[in-house]
């Protein structure tokens, strides 16, 4: 039973409302901002800061997924396209109260005639992508990047890419997540592109498969 | 509600948490617990290829209860939530390592008695 986009939105909304404790958005933005600034001072290299933010995000993502799974009761996604939908409508909504829009791309989804009840979900070919377009970004509410940061190539909210990578890796998907554009850099939109590298096979204790 | 024990097994099949409630179960040596947990992990790995359920992060929760127990999955759901909060959100806890968290112990006691 395919869950429709609308149903995901509802689930996301309910999860958000169900959270007993919410954080003051400004405190959150200030904390994150202080973190980025400190990293810039410590590393003095914007590429390195991007990397560190991504690593931190990875650490968060690997933990956050447990919370997500524990609370959302979402079933397994049939393909990578559905993963994108769930990430945007349920994931982002329940944690950040924003719903980025999703566009799908990359290689065409494996025309799997066997959409029957086979054991494994119809896998999407590695190379499939989805792009999240954020209309609002709670991390970057009051931020204006200085010249050096713009030239240095800083992706201010790069922690989000790490979170996506970490969370998806815990549920057996290896992905790369990168910013394509950011309004903080003067672009039209803020977009994160997530590309499926491969599905991770569960480690079976017995010899080889 | 007769719950006798709770085990948490990590992705690699290692036992990271075990707790007994009441004396419904005879005590096993810690080695025996580890062996049992590893066996369960193996079985789980095999059966999950036959009938995949929801997405899982590979962590398994085992609740040992009396046969009459009917609300086991509700309880397990709550245990998972406590795990997500007390364990995963503690930045000093290394995932996959044995769980040594007072917060987790306290909340499990409150939940399972």
XYZ file of C-alpha atoms in Angstrom:
322
model
C 0.000 0.000 0.000
C 1.787 3.077 -1.214
C 1.551 5.956 1.173
C 0.601 9.106 -0.639
C 2.421 12.346 -0.414
C -0.456 13.818 1.546
C -0.384 11.037 4.066
C 3.306 11.632 4.644
C 2.566 15.302 5.258
C -0.020 14.362 7.838
C 2.333 11.969 9.561
C 5.016 14.617 9.640
C 2.634 17.163 11.077
C 1.470 14.797 13.789
C 4.977 13.857 14.752
C 5.895 17.507 15.049
C 2.895 18.275 17.191
C 3.483 15.191 19.275
C 6.878 16.267 20.427
C 6.558 17.343 24.011
C 9.565 19.617 24.004
C 10.369 22.062 21.321
C 13.315 24.393 21.267
C 13.271 28.120 20.921
C 14.184 28.712 17.300
C 16.398 31.662 18.002
C 18.359 29.835 20.626
C 18.840 27.029 18.143
C 19.970 29.377 15.387
C 22.295 31.204 17.745
C 23.842 27.992 18.996
C 24.461 26.713 15.507
C 25.827 30.037 14.382
C 28.237 30.153 17.302
C 29.368 26.673 16.410
C 30.108 27.569 12.790
C 31.941 30.729 13.734
C 34.052 28.847 16.240
C 34.923 26.217 13.668
C 35.980 28.920 11.248
C 38.241 30.420 13.877
C 39.697 27.062 14.781
C 40.310 25.722 11.295
C 40.729 28.924 9.284
C 39.913 26.969 6.137
C 36.387 26.942 4.789
C 36.714 23.604 3.041
C 37.823 22.068 6.313
C 34.918 23.685 8.130
C 32.547 22.207 5.579
C 34.073 18.822 6.249
C 33.820 19.179 10.007
C 30.218 20.278 9.823
C 29.458 17.272 7.678
C 31.177 14.957 10.149
C 29.244 16.402 13.050
C 26.081 16.031 11.089
C 26.949 12.405 10.385
C 27.281 11.768 14.097
C 23.923 13.389 14.711
C 22.268 11.539 11.849
C 23.305 8.113 13.072
C 21.609 8.860 16.373
C 18.660 10.819 15.119
C 17.476 7.961 12.950
C 16.730 5.902 16.061
C 14.477 8.617 17.365
C 12.800 8.844 13.999
C 12.229 5.097 13.730
C 11.068 4.821 17.315
C 8.465 7.509 16.945
C 7.286 7.439 13.380
C 6.485 3.788 12.663
C 7.137 4.379 9.005
C 7.381 1.205 6.976
C 10.196 0.368 4.600
C 10.414 2.585 1.538
C 9.829 0.824 -1.738
C 12.459 2.782 -3.617
C 14.785 5.722 -3.354
C 12.127 8.061 -4.625
C 9.938 7.225 -1.669
C 12.912 7.695 0.631
C 13.176 11.239 -0.652
C 9.506 11.858 0.020
C 9.705 10.526 3.554
C 12.864 12.485 4.325
C 11.288 15.730 3.192
C 7.751 15.376 4.456
C 8.210 13.369 7.612
C 11.859 13.726 8.574
C 12.437 17.422 8.097
C 8.947 18.220 9.285
C 9.163 16.324 12.535
C 12.557 17.716 13.532
C 12.796 21.160 12.015
C 9.164 21.906 11.249
C 9.947 22.699 7.639
C 8.900 20.785 4.557
C 11.383 21.100 1.740
C 10.057 20.277 -1.696
C 11.518 17.230 -3.420
C 12.508 16.722 -7.004
C 13.687 13.361 -8.226
C 16.349 12.652 -10.774
C 19.379 10.680 -11.696
C 19.168 7.452 -13.608
C 15.679 6.234 -14.368
C 14.308 3.986 -11.672
C 14.970 0.371 -12.617
C 11.904 -0.567 -14.601
C 11.177 -3.414 -12.302
C 8.343 -5.434 -13.723
C 8.485 -7.474 -10.575
C 6.699 -5.024 -8.314
C 5.166 -8.067 -6.737
C 5.668 -9.323 -3.266
C 9.269 -10.343 -3.642
C 11.346 -10.221 -0.537
C 13.438 -7.186 -1.413
C 11.907 -3.829 -2.275
C 12.406 -2.898 -5.927
C 15.816 -1.305 -5.580
C 16.569 1.885 -7.394
C 19.783 1.890 -9.353
C 22.684 3.593 -7.674
C 22.892 7.015 -9.180
C 19.318 7.868 -8.391
C 18.977 11.217 -6.717
C 16.525 13.479 -5.039
C 16.966 17.155 -4.434
C 15.554 18.976 -1.443
C 14.687 22.605 -1.939
C 14.467 24.473 1.343
C 12.215 27.515 1.313
C 13.232 28.313 4.817
C 16.222 27.322 6.868
C 15.960 27.637 10.647
C 19.729 27.304 10.972
C 20.435 30.388 8.945
C 17.713 32.782 10.062
C 19.801 35.823 10.768
C 22.968 34.992 8.901
C 24.822 37.098 6.412
C 28.020 35.568 5.134
C 31.110 37.745 5.006
C 33.180 38.088 1.803
C 35.856 35.603 2.803
C 33.277 32.967 3.605
C 31.647 33.464 0.219
C 34.954 33.223 -1.587
C 36.148 30.384 0.597
C 33.213 28.255 -0.391
C 31.530 27.829 2.973
C 28.267 25.916 3.037
C 26.833 27.318 6.223
C 24.280 24.583 6.851
C 26.488 21.701 5.819
C 25.623 19.893 9.009
C 22.359 18.942 7.330
C 24.224 17.004 4.643
C 25.984 15.003 7.310
C 22.731 14.306 9.114
C 21.221 12.941 5.920
C 24.237 10.768 5.205
C 24.424 9.411 8.757
C 20.738 8.701 9.102
C 20.412 6.957 5.753
C 23.523 4.896 6.326
C 21.960 3.436 9.459
C 19.104 2.159 7.366
C 21.306 0.538 4.809
C 21.705 3.258 2.210
C 25.029 4.779 1.358
C 24.482 8.250 -0.033
C 26.297 11.448 -0.713
C 24.540 14.663 0.235
C 25.820 18.011 -0.919
C 24.612 21.552 -1.185
C 24.078 22.747 -4.716
C 22.964 26.233 -3.916
C 22.323 28.429 -0.913
C 20.507 31.732 -0.628
C 23.172 32.780 1.853
C 25.600 32.690 -1.047
C 23.350 34.805 -3.188
C 21.785 31.910 -5.069
C 18.113 31.789 -5.944
C 17.384 28.733 -3.879
C 18.798 26.549 -1.159
C 19.149 23.015 -2.421
C 20.634 19.780 -1.165
C 21.213 16.954 -3.588
C 21.196 13.423 -2.226
C 22.631 10.704 -4.437
C 22.332 7.002 -3.796
C 25.728 5.337 -3.965
C 24.526 1.881 -3.092
C 22.337 -0.136 -0.821
C 24.311 -1.704 1.997
C 23.813 -5.397 2.352
C 23.175 -6.555 5.849
C 26.093 -8.494 7.202
C 25.062 -12.103 7.356
C 26.923 -14.224 9.884
C 27.191 -17.254 7.591
C 30.038 -17.451 5.045
C 29.380 -15.820 1.712
C 26.011 -15.368 0.153
C 1.917 -7.755 33.326
C 4.665 -10.286 33.726
C 7.873 -9.118 32.172
C 10.936 -11.032 33.155
C 13.765 -9.513 31.234
C 15.018 -7.117 28.589
C 17.969 -7.505 26.220
C 19.333 -4.990 23.744
C 21.444 -6.405 20.930
C 23.587 -4.232 18.654
C 24.055 -4.498 14.903
C 26.942 -6.921 15.218
C 25.020 -9.306 17.437
C 26.651 -8.261 20.676
C 24.647 -7.936 23.833
C 24.841 -4.330 25.003
C 22.251 -4.380 27.752
C 20.521 -7.017 29.831
C 18.283 -6.690 32.831
C 16.131 -9.045 34.816
C 12.941 -8.132 36.619
C 11.579 -10.153 39.475
C 12.770 -13.751 39.661
C 10.841 -15.301 36.874
C 14.045 -16.473 35.178
C 16.918 -18.510 36.544
C 20.171 -16.587 36.507
C 22.462 -17.322 33.579
C 26.138 -16.558 33.510
C 27.073 -13.531 31.475
C 28.666 -15.828 28.943
C 25.421 -17.669 28.442
C 23.629 -14.371 27.866
C 26.160 -13.417 25.232
C 25.775 -16.723 23.436
C 22.000 -16.496 23.477
C 22.087 -12.955 22.181
C 24.443 -13.903 19.389
C 22.202 -16.782 18.391
C 19.164 -14.560 18.294
C 21.039 -12.070 16.173
C 21.941 -14.785 13.687
C 18.387 -15.998 13.437
C 17.165 -12.461 13.037
C 19.620 -11.781 10.240
C 18.420 -14.815 8.350
C 14.718 -14.300 8.876
C 14.842 -10.655 7.978
C 15.874 -11.689 4.503
C 12.765 -13.791 4.236
C 10.226 -11.296 5.460
C 11.368 -7.730 5.752
C 9.361 -5.639 8.126
C 9.885 -1.919 8.557
C 13.244 -0.216 8.185
C 15.439 -0.988 11.091
C 18.742 0.289 12.242
C 19.891 -3.189 13.123
C 19.443 -2.851 16.856
C 17.282 -5.547 18.369
C 15.225 -5.482 21.517
C 14.249 -8.717 23.169
C 11.610 -8.818 25.842
C 11.254 -11.942 27.943
C 7.721 -12.299 29.213
C 5.211 -14.767 30.493
C 3.075 -16.468 27.858
C 0.048 -14.501 28.959
C 1.680 -11.258 27.959
C -0.257 -9.640 25.138
C 1.007 -6.098 25.160
C 4.611 -6.984 24.361
C 4.899 -4.918 21.211
C 3.527 -1.818 22.857
C 6.076 -2.227 25.604
C 8.856 -2.815 23.092
C 7.850 0.343 21.280
C 8.214 2.292 24.497
C 11.553 0.659 25.229
C 12.724 1.753 21.789
C 11.674 5.313 22.565
C 13.543 5.270 25.847
C 16.549 3.890 23.988
C 16.328 6.642 21.385
C 16.248 9.265 24.108
C 18.514 8.138 26.910
C 21.102 6.293 24.882
C 21.322 7.771 21.428
C 20.968 11.346 22.491
C 23.782 11.128 24.966
C 26.714 12.418 22.925
C 29.139 10.524 25.097
C 27.640 7.175 24.327
C 29.433 5.309 21.553
C 26.904 3.522 19.391
C 27.145 -0.260 19.433
C 28.974 -0.250 22.764
C 27.499 -1.655 25.978
C 24.946 0.669 27.473
C 26.057 2.166 30.743
C 23.569 4.913 31.313
C 21.859 5.730 34.574
C 19.192 7.583 32.709
C 18.405 4.520 30.631
C 18.369 2.256 33.712
C 16.091 4.615 35.571
C 13.594 4.948 32.774
C 13.555 1.237 32.074
C 12.872 0.584 35.748
C 10.046 3.070 35.671
C 8.681 1.457 32.537
C 9.131 -2.234 33.330
C 9.329 -2.235 37.090
